[in-house]
Amino acid sequence: MLMTGEQYVESMRKLNLQVYMFGKKVECPVDDPILRPSLNSVKMTYDLAQLPEYQDLMTAVSPYTGERVNRFTHIHQSTEDLMNKVKMQRLLGQKTAACFQRCVGMDAFNAVYSTTFDIDKKYGTKYHENFMNFLKYVQENDLTVDGAMTDPKGDRGLAPHAQADPDMFLHVVERRDDGIVVRGAKAHQTGFINSHEVIVMPTISMGEDDKEYAVSFACPTDEKGIFMIVGRQSCDTRKLEGAVMDTGNPEFGGTEALVIFDNVFIPNDRIFLNGEFEYAGVLVERFAGYHRQSYGGCKVGVGDVLIGAAAVAADYNGCPKASHVKDKIIEMQHLNETLFACGIACSALGTKTESGNYLIDLLLANVCKQNVTRFPYEIVRLAEDIAGGLMVTAPSEKDLKDPKIGPYVDKYLRGVNSVTTENRLKILRLIENLCLGTAAVGYRTESMHGAGSPQAQRIMISRQGNLKMKKELAKSIAQIKE
Ligand code: SF4
Ligand code: FE
């Protein structure tokens, strides 16, 4: 059953989440003014799925339940599914101008689906069956699931088992007949606070000595022993000031947290990997591939909003016809569509895995994400260029509304006379939000480090690029005989 947005919000209210922020426990994360915009972004994945005009993009028929499910819980059955995923993410980015968080679970589903199939084939384990039961439960209840990969990692030069503190990577600390107990943490967890369940995965490839760290499973986000510490975002407390305009994007946002797993019990039927260390790397590579594809959708949608905002700012400043402004907006569009082209291309060239689902072209997915580590920065630079300095020096909404000084703000910060000062400041605040404020987490720094930092993609490009074949081509054309 597809949930409505309201049903999703109420379902989150029922969870017993342990969330901490500013040194205090948050009693009701759903109603917290700092966290609520991030919940609204996830809610949009439910709201849009209810609309007939978005049904093809936002939903799919599950071959496992026979029912129509939200695409965020779908296992990709074709290259068309892969392309629809990217288009759906662009749409959500356009509607929220923020990170809508639900993609990590979708990418985890598809990576765990094929990897558990491969492990079972080799070892006769039951991980795929475990996963399929979990997936059906998620699809039938239309749940939001976080995908947790990134460990704190401690000394980057040491393997998990060699760390001074053994908990720097999440690991099994006890084995029982009915399951395992795990301890560790996952960092930068996008949307954990707004999810019903989490799929935990290892974060790097591992050797035999790291066996206890090669573990993957699913559990409820309010399981005993799990707690979250919310990450700060630039300008986050503006949401507490009662000056809506100053937030730039009053309704939507994203959220990240450091999530602690303090001796959490996982029953056997929720385990997807448990000691088969050589599959840790496979799972990482597939999940990262899917999430690098994802950025060719979500960042593009947010980019659409930023490009639009820059163009509106140019209108309000009175210079939409200046040739350099027009050219800068063309450049922003060119960069943004190039990212989209990469997201679509790695999807179109996807292939069927042995397990039956579709995997993106890994080389192109990594090229996609490598471009994402650069182009949004250039798009931001151009948006700031067009917006002008007022995007960072404008007084607050409270000054604008003040009976004494308000008229001065209104008078002197007006651009073209036909546009109110309030509207001009609103669009500049949105640009500020996307370039430097709370949304910059998702649009800027996450473009750099989300789904793996730039060097991680370069390693994959060097592995997948087939340089040997290219050298042969050159030698053949030059008629070299060695
Ligand atoms: Fe989805 Fe993008 Fe957020 Fe990742 S960063 S969860 S792909 S919206
Ligand atoms: Fe991300």
PDB file of N, CA and C in Angstrom, residues 185-241:
ATOM      1  N   ALA A 185      29.787   2.969  14.522  1.00  0.00           N
ATOM      2  CA  ALA A 185      29.016   4.171  14.184  1.00  0.00           C
ATOM      3  C   ALA A 185      29.003   4.335  12.672  1.00  0.00           C
ATOM      4  N   LYS A 186      28.012   5.054  12.195  1.00  0.00           N
ATOM      5  CA  LYS A 186      27.980   5.445  10.784  1.00  0.00           C
ATOM      6  C   LYS A 186      27.873   6.967  10.736  1.00  0.00           C
ATOM      7  N   ALA A 187      28.737   7.584   9.948  1.00  0.00           N
ATOM      8  CA  ALA A 187      28.817   9.046   9.917  1.00  0.00           C
ATOM      9  C   ALA A 187      28.055   9.625   8.725  1.00  0.00           C
ATOM     10  N   HIS A 188      27.737  10.903   8.806  1.00  0.00           N
ATOM     11  CA  HIS A 188      27.087  11.661   7.709  1.00  0.00           C
ATOM     12  C   HIS A 188      25.805  10.987   7.241  1.00  0.00           C
ATOM     13  N   GLN A 189      25.002  10.437   8.166  1.00  0.00           N
ATOM     14  CA  GLN A 189      23.858   9.639   7.728  1.00  0.00           C
ATOM     15  C   GLN A 189      22.689  10.492   7.258  1.00  0.00           C
ATOM     16  N   THR A 190      22.603  10.619   5.928  1.00  0.00           N
ATOM     17  CA  THR A 190      21.531  11.369   5.289  1.00  0.00           C
ATOM     18  C   THR A 190      20.188  10.711   5.582  1.00  0.00           C
ATOM     19  N   GLY A 191      19.308  11.468   6.191  1.00  0.00           N
ATOM     20  CA  GLY A 191      17.924  11.001   6.318  1.00  0.00           C
ATOM     21  C   GLY A 191      17.673   9.900   7.335  1.00  0.00           C
ATOM     22  N   PHE A 192      18.657   9.507   8.100  1.00  0.00           N
ATOM     23  CA  PHE A 192      18.441   8.439   9.096  1.00  0.00           C
ATOM     24  C   PHE A 192      17.269   8.807  10.006  1.00  0.00           C
ATOM     25  N   ILE A 193      17.243  10.098  10.388  1.00  0.00           N
ATOM     26  CA  ILE A 193      16.221  10.582  11.322  1.00  0.00           C
ATOM     27  C   ILE A 193      14.816  10.485  10.734  1.00  0.00           C
ATOM     28  N   ASN A 194      14.724  10.473   9.414  1.00  0.00           N
ATOM     29  CA  ASN A 194      13.418  10.432   8.754  1.00  0.00           C
ATOM     30  C   ASN A 194      13.100   9.065   8.158  1.00  0.00           C
ATOM     31  N   SER A 195      13.831   8.036   8.595  1.00  0.00           N
ATOM     32  CA  SER A 195      13.647   6.690   8.046  1.00  0.00           C
ATOM     33  C   SER A 195      13.059   5.744   9.081  1.00  0.00           C
ATOM     34  N   HIS A 196      12.303   4.749   8.573  1.00  0.00           N
ATOM     35  CA  HIS A 196      11.756   3.722   9.462  1.00  0.00           C
ATOM     36  C   HIS A 196      12.779   2.642   9.756  1.00  0.00           C
ATOM     37  N   GLU A 197      13.591   2.342   8.739  1.00  0.00           N
ATOM     38  CA  GLU A 197      14.539   1.227   8.849  1.00  0.00           C
ATOM     39  C   GLU A 197      15.875   1.674   8.269  1.00  0.00           C
ATOM     40  N   VAL A 198      16.915   0.887   8.541  1.00  0.00           N
ATOM     41  CA  VAL A 198      18.224   1.175   7.953  1.00  0.00           C
ATOM     42  C   VAL A 198      18.839  -0.122   7.445  1.00  0.00           C
ATOM     43  N   ILE A 199      19.519  -0.020   6.293  1.00  0.00           N
ATOM     44  CA  ILE A 199      20.368  -1.121   5.830  1.00  0.00           C
ATOM     45  C   ILE A 199      21.810  -0.692   6.080  1.00  0.00           C
ATOM     46  N   VAL A 200      22.513  -1.461   6.883  1.00  0.00           N
ATOM     47  CA  VAL A 200      23.923  -1.161   7.178  1.00  0.00           C
ATOM     48  C   VAL A 200      24.804  -1.994   6.256  1.00  0.00           C
ATOM     49  N   MET A 201      25.836  -1.342   5.716  1.00  0.00           N
ATOM     50  CA  MET A 201      26.771  -2.023   4.810  1.00  0.00           C
ATOM     51  C   MET A 201      28.194  -1.664   5.208  1.00  0.00           C
ATOM     52  N   PRO A 202      29.184  -2.500   4.849  1.00  0.00           N
ATOM     53  CA  PRO A 202      30.582  -2.120   5.100  1.00  0.00           C
ATOM     54  C   PRO A 202      30.985  -0.967   4.186  1.00  0.00           C
ATOM     55  N   THR A 203      32.031  -0.262   4.540  1.00  0.00           N
ATOM     56  CA  THR A 203      32.390   0.948   3.795  1.00  0.00           C
ATOM     57  C   THR A 203      33.590   0.803   2.876  1.00  0.00           C
ATOM     58  N   ILE A 204      34.380  -0.271   3.030  1.00  0.00           N
ATOM     59  CA  ILE A 204      35.530  -0.493   2.135  1.00  0.00           C
ATOM     60  C   ILE A 204      35.685  -1.982   1.858  1.00  0.00           C
ATOM     61  N   SER A 205      36.538  -2.302   0.868  1.00  0.00           N
ATOM     62  CA  SER A 205      36.830  -3.717   0.652  1.00  0.00           C
ATOM     63  C   SER A 205      37.684  -4.215   1.812  1.00  0.00           C
ATOM     64  N   MET A 206      37.550  -5.488   2.107  1.00  0.00           N
ATOM     65  CA  MET A 206      38.183  -6.021   3.312  1.00  0.00           C
ATOM     66  C   MET A 206      38.907  -7.322   3.046  1.00  0.00           C
ATOM     67  N   GLY A 207      39.907  -7.593   3.921  1.00  0.00           N
ATOM     68  CA  GLY A 207      40.643  -8.856   3.839  1.00  0.00           C
ATOM     69  C   GLY A 207      40.205  -9.783   4.953  1.00  0.00           C
ATOM     70  N   GLU A 208      40.832 -10.947   5.011  1.00  0.00           N
ATOM     71  CA  GLU A 208      40.438 -11.979   5.979  1.00  0.00           C
ATOM     72  C   GLU A 208      40.488 -11.466   7.421  1.00  0.00           C
ATOM     73  N   ASP A 209      41.481 -10.637   7.724  1.00  0.00           N
ATOM     74  CA  ASP A 209      41.621 -10.134   9.100  1.00  0.00           C
ATOM     75  C   ASP A 209      40.446  -9.234   9.507  1.00  0.00           C
ATOM     76  N   ASP A 210      39.702  -8.756   8.517  1.00  0.00           N
ATOM     77  CA  ASP A 210      38.591  -7.832   8.798  1.00  0.00           C
ATOM     78  C   ASP A 210      37.242  -8.541   8.833  1.00  0.00           C
ATOM     79  N   LYS A 211      37.303  -9.866   8.914  1.00  0.00           N
ATOM     80  CA  LYS A 211      36.069 -10.676   8.855  1.00  0.00           C
ATOM     81  C   LYS A 211      34.920 -10.169   9.733  1.00  0.00           C
ATOM     82  N   GLU A 212      35.254  -9.762  10.949  1.00  0.00           N
ATOM     83  CA  GLU A 212      34.204  -9.313  11.888  1.00  0.00           C
ATOM     84  C   GLU A 212      33.578  -7.986  11.437  1.00  0.00           C
ATOM     85  N   TYR A 213      34.243  -7.320  10.505  1.00  0.00           N
ATOM     86  CA  TYR A 213      33.772  -6.021  10.012  1.00  0.00           C
ATOM     87  C   TYR A 213      32.955  -6.164   8.728  1.00  0.00           C
ATOM     88  N   ALA A 214      33.071  -7.352   8.117  1.00  0.00           N
ATOM     89  CA  ALA A 214      32.330  -7.592   6.867  1.00  0.00           C
ATOM     90  C   ALA A 214      30.916  -8.012   7.232  1.00  0.00           C
ATOM     91  N   VAL A 215      30.066  -7.027   7.511  1.00  0.00           N
ATOM     92  CA  VAL A 215      28.724  -7.332   7.991  1.00  0.00           C
ATOM     93  C   VAL A 215      27.703  -6.370   7.372  1.00  0.00           C
ATOM     94  N   SER A 216      26.572  -6.932   6.972  1.00  0.00           N
ATOM     95  CA  SER A 216      25.484  -6.110   6.434  1.00  0.00           C
ATOM     96  C   SER A 216      24.168  -6.658   6.978  1.00  0.00           C
ATOM     97  N   PHE A 217      23.247  -5.754   7.291  1.00  0.00           N
ATOM     98  CA  PHE A 217      21.979  -6.171   7.898  1.00  0.00           C
ATOM     99  C   PHE A 217      20.979  -5.026   7.800  1.00  0.00           C
ATOM    100  N   ALA A 218      19.730  -5.316   8.181  1.00  0.00           N
ATOM    101  CA  ALA A 218      18.713  -4.261   8.288  1.00  0.00           C
ATOM    102  C   ALA A 218      18.139  -4.272   9.691  1.00  0.00           C
ATOM    103  N   CYS A 219      17.803  -3.106  10.193  1.00  0.00           N
ATOM    104  CA  CYS A 219      17.105  -3.039  11.492  1.00  0.00           C
ATOM    105  C   CYS A 219      16.303  -1.743  11.584  1.00  0.00           C
ATOM    106  N   PRO A 220      15.317  -1.700  12.480  1.00  0.00           N
ATOM    107  CA  PRO A 220      14.546  -0.464  12.660  1.00  0.00           C
ATOM    108  C   PRO A 220      15.443   0.649  13.191  1.00  0.00           C
ATOM    109  N   THR A 221      15.140   1.874  12.797  1.00  0.00           N
ATOM    110  CA  THR A 221      15.978   3.003  13.225  1.00  0.00           C
ATOM    111  C   THR A 221      15.812   3.314  14.710  1.00  0.00           C
ATOM    112  N   ASP A 222      14.737   2.781  15.314  1.00  0.00           N
ATOM    113  CA  ASP A 222      14.571   3.017  16.751  1.00  0.00           C
ATOM    114  C   ASP A 222      14.922   1.775  17.568  1.00  0.00           C
ATOM    115  N   GLU A 223      15.737   0.884  16.996  1.00  0.00           N
ATOM    116  CA  GLU A 223      16.181  -0.315  17.708  1.00  0.00           C
ATOM    117  C   GLU A 223      16.982   0.083  18.955  1.00  0.00           C
ATOM    118  N   LYS A 224      16.883  -0.738  19.980  1.00  0.00           N
ATOM    119  CA  LYS A 224      17.599  -0.475  21.236  1.00  0.00           C
ATOM    120  C   LYS A 224      19.111  -0.390  20.961  1.00  0.00           C
ATOM    121  N   GLY A 225      19.731   0.675  21.455  1.00  0.00           N
ATOM    122  CA  GLY A 225      21.179   0.832  21.292  1.00  0.00           C
ATOM    123  C   GLY A 225      21.560   1.795  20.180  1.00  0.00           C
ATOM    124  N   ILE A 226      20.565   2.214  19.355  1.00  0.00           N
ATOM    125  CA  ILE A 226      20.870   3.163  18.274  1.00  0.00           C
ATOM    126  C   ILE A 226      20.532   4.579  18.729  1.00  0.00           C
ATOM    127  N   PHE A 227      21.466   5.493  18.574  1.00  0.00           N
ATOM    128  CA  PHE A 227      21.092   6.907  18.746  1.00  0.00           C
ATOM    129  C   PHE A 227      21.813   7.808  17.764  1.00  0.00           C
ATOM    130  N   MET A 228      21.198   8.958  17.492  1.00  0.00           N
ATOM    131  CA  MET A 228      21.656   9.867  16.439  1.00  0.00           C
ATOM    132  C   MET A 228      22.075  11.207  17.027  1.00  0.00           C
ATOM    133  N   ILE A 229      23.146  11.746  16.504  1.00  0.00           N
ATOM    134  CA  ILE A 229      23.577  13.079  16.906  1.00  0.00           C
ATOM    135  C   ILE A 229      23.548  13.948  15.645  1.00  0.00           C
ATOM    136  N   VAL A 230      22.650  14.923  15.628  1.00  0.00           N
ATOM    137  CA  VAL A 230      22.379  15.701  14.415  1.00  0.00           C
ATOM    138  C   VAL A 230      23.585  16.594  14.064  1.00  0.00           C
ATOM    139  N   GLY A 231      23.940  16.605  12.783  1.00  0.00           N
ATOM    140  CA  GLY A 231      25.021  17.465  12.318  1.00  0.00           C
ATOM    141  C   GLY A 231      24.526  18.891  12.106  1.00  0.00           C
ATOM    142  N   ARG A 232      25.352  19.864  12.434  1.00  0.00           N
ATOM    143  CA  ARG A 232      24.981  21.265  12.214  1.00  0.00           C
ATOM    144  C   ARG A 232      25.105  21.621  10.739  1.00  0.00           C
ATOM    145  N   GLN A 233      24.254  22.521  10.319  1.00  0.00           N
ATOM    146  CA  GLN A 233      24.345  23.044   8.963  1.00  0.00           C
ATOM    147  C   GLN A 233      24.519  24.553   9.066  1.00  0.00           C
ATOM    148  N   SER A 234      25.228  25.099   8.118  1.00  0.00           N
ATOM    149  CA  SER A 234      25.425  26.543   8.085  1.00  0.00           C
ATOM    150  C   SER A 234      24.061  27.250   8.095  1.00  0.00           C
ATOM    151  N   CYS A 235      23.868  28.205   8.990  1.00  0.00           N
ATOM    152  CA  CYS A 235      22.629  28.991   9.091  1.00  0.00           C
ATOM    153  C   CYS A 235      21.432  28.197   9.624  1.00  0.00           C
ATOM    154  N   ASP A 236      21.670  27.019  10.256  1.00  0.00           N
ATOM    155  CA  ASP A 236      20.539  26.194  10.698  1.00  0.00           C
ATOM    156  C   ASP A 236      19.617  26.902  11.700  1.00  0.00           C
ATOM    157  N   THR A 237      20.190  27.714  12.590  1.00  0.00           N
ATOM    158  CA  THR A 237      19.339  28.321  13.634  1.00  0.00           C
ATOM    159  C   THR A 237      18.472  29.463  13.101  1.00  0.00           C
ATOM    160  N   ARG A 238      18.657  29.815  11.843  1.00  0.00           N
ATOM    161  CA  ARG A 238      17.719  30.804  11.276  1.00  0.00           C
ATOM    162  C   ARG A 238      16.290  30.284  11.318  1.00  0.00           C
ATOM    163  N   LYS A 239      16.166  28.943  11.288  1.00  0.00           N
ATOM    164  CA  LYS A 239      14.820  28.355  11.330  1.00  0.00           C
ATOM    165  C   LYS A 239      14.137  28.609  12.670  1.00  0.00           C
ATOM    166  N   LEU A 240      14.895  29.028  13.674  1.00  0.00           N
ATOM    167  CA  LEU A 240      14.320  29.263  15.010  1.00  0.00           C
ATOM    168  C   LEU A 240      13.966  30.727  15.229  1.00  0.00           C
ATOM    169  N   GLU A 241      14.338  31.585  14.268  1.00  0.00           N
ATOM    170  CA  GLU A 241      14.247  33.020  14.522  1.00  0.00           C
ATOM    171  C   GLU A 241      12.883  33.626  14.234  1.00  0.00           C
TER     172      GLU A 241
END
